[in-house]
Amino acid sequence: MKDLDIRNKSFLEKIKIFFFSVIKPFSAIILFIVGLYIIGYVIVFFLILFILIYIYNRIKNIGKN
């Protein structure tokens, strides 16, 4: 990100500058959103697991009484 002067650069360097200035922030945002999705799914999975274990223990305790 040192030199954003595009006038006297070759085509490949223009593409590289474009990539670093545009695509990198978008990929970071996409990775952030995907990470949030994964964390959300893990949290929901553990919540459902704990709820099922709780219900299972309640049913077992009802059977004992």
Short mmCIF file of C-alpha atoms in Angstrom, two decimals:
data_model
loop_
_atom_site.label_atom_id
_atom_site.label_comp_id
_atom_site.label_asym_id
_atom_site.label_seq_id
_atom_site.Cartn_x
_atom_site.Cartn_y
_atom_site.Cartn_z
CA MET A 1 0.00 0.00 0.00
CA LYS A 2 3.03 2.31 -0.37
CA ASP A 3 2.33 3.61 -3.86
CA LEU A 4 -1.21 4.05 -5.15
CA ASP A 5 -0.06 6.11 -8.16
CA ILE A 6 -1.23 3.98 -11.08
CA ARG A 7 -0.14 6.11 -14.04
CA ASN A 8 3.30 4.61 -14.69
CA LYS A 9 2.70 1.02 -13.61
CA SER A 10 2.33 -2.15 -15.60
CA PHE A 11 -0.96 -3.98 -15.91
CA LEU A 12 0.03 -6.67 -13.39
CA GLU A 13 0.96 -4.08 -10.78
CA LYS A 14 -2.38 -2.34 -11.35
CA ILE A 15 -4.15 -5.65 -10.70
CA LYS A 16 -2.05 -6.18 -7.58
CA ILE A 17 -2.89 -2.71 -6.24
CA PHE A 18 -6.57 -3.30 -7.03
CA PHE A 19 -6.46 -6.64 -5.22
CA PHE A 20 -4.83 -5.21 -2.11
CA SER A 21 -7.14 -2.19 -1.93
CA VAL A 22 -10.48 -3.82 -2.80
CA ILE A 23 -10.54 -7.59 -2.46
CA LYS A 24 -8.57 -7.96 0.77
CA PRO A 25 -11.07 -6.02 2.95
CA PHE A 26 -13.94 -7.95 1.38
CA SER A 27 -12.25 -11.29 2.05
CA ALA A 28 -11.66 -10.22 5.65
CA ILE A 29 -15.35 -9.31 5.98
CA ILE A 30 -16.41 -12.63 4.42
CA LEU A 31 -14.10 -14.58 6.74
CA PHE A 32 -15.50 -12.63 9.71
CA ILE A 33 -19.09 -13.45 8.71
CA VAL A 34 -18.24 -17.13 8.15
CA GLY A 35 -16.54 -17.24 11.54
CA LEU A 36 -19.62 -15.72 13.17
CA TYR A 37 -21.80 -18.33 11.46
CA ILE A 38 -19.56 -21.17 12.68
CA ILE A 39 -19.48 -19.78 16.24
CA GLY A 40 -23.26 -19.37 16.17
CA TYR A 41 -23.80 -22.93 14.98
CA VAL A 42 -21.46 -24.27 17.69
CA ILE A 43 -23.29 -22.28 20.39
CA VAL A 44 -26.70 -23.48 19.15
CA PHE A 45 -25.43 -27.07 18.96
CA PHE A 46 -24.21 -26.99 22.57
CA LEU A 47 -27.42 -25.32 23.74
CA ILE A 48 -29.52 -28.06 22.11
CA LEU A 49 -27.19 -30.70 23.56
CA PHE A 50 -27.52 -29.32 27.10
CA ILE A 51 -31.31 -29.00 26.74
CA LEU A 52 -31.54 -32.63 25.59
CA ILE A 53 -29.35 -33.81 28.47
CA TYR A 54 -31.50 -31.81 30.91
CA ILE A 55 -34.74 -33.27 29.52
CA TYR A 56 -33.24 -36.78 29.56
CA ASN A 57 -32.25 -36.43 33.23
CA ARG A 58 -35.71 -35.08 34.09
CA ILE A 59 -37.35 -38.08 32.40
CA LYS A 60 -34.99 -40.49 34.19
CA ASN A 61 -35.79 -38.88 37.55
CA ILE A 62 -39.53 -39.09 36.84
CA GLY A 63 -39.13 -42.83 36.22
CA LYS A 64 -37.47 -43.31 39.62
CA ASN A 65 -40.26 -41.64 41.61
#
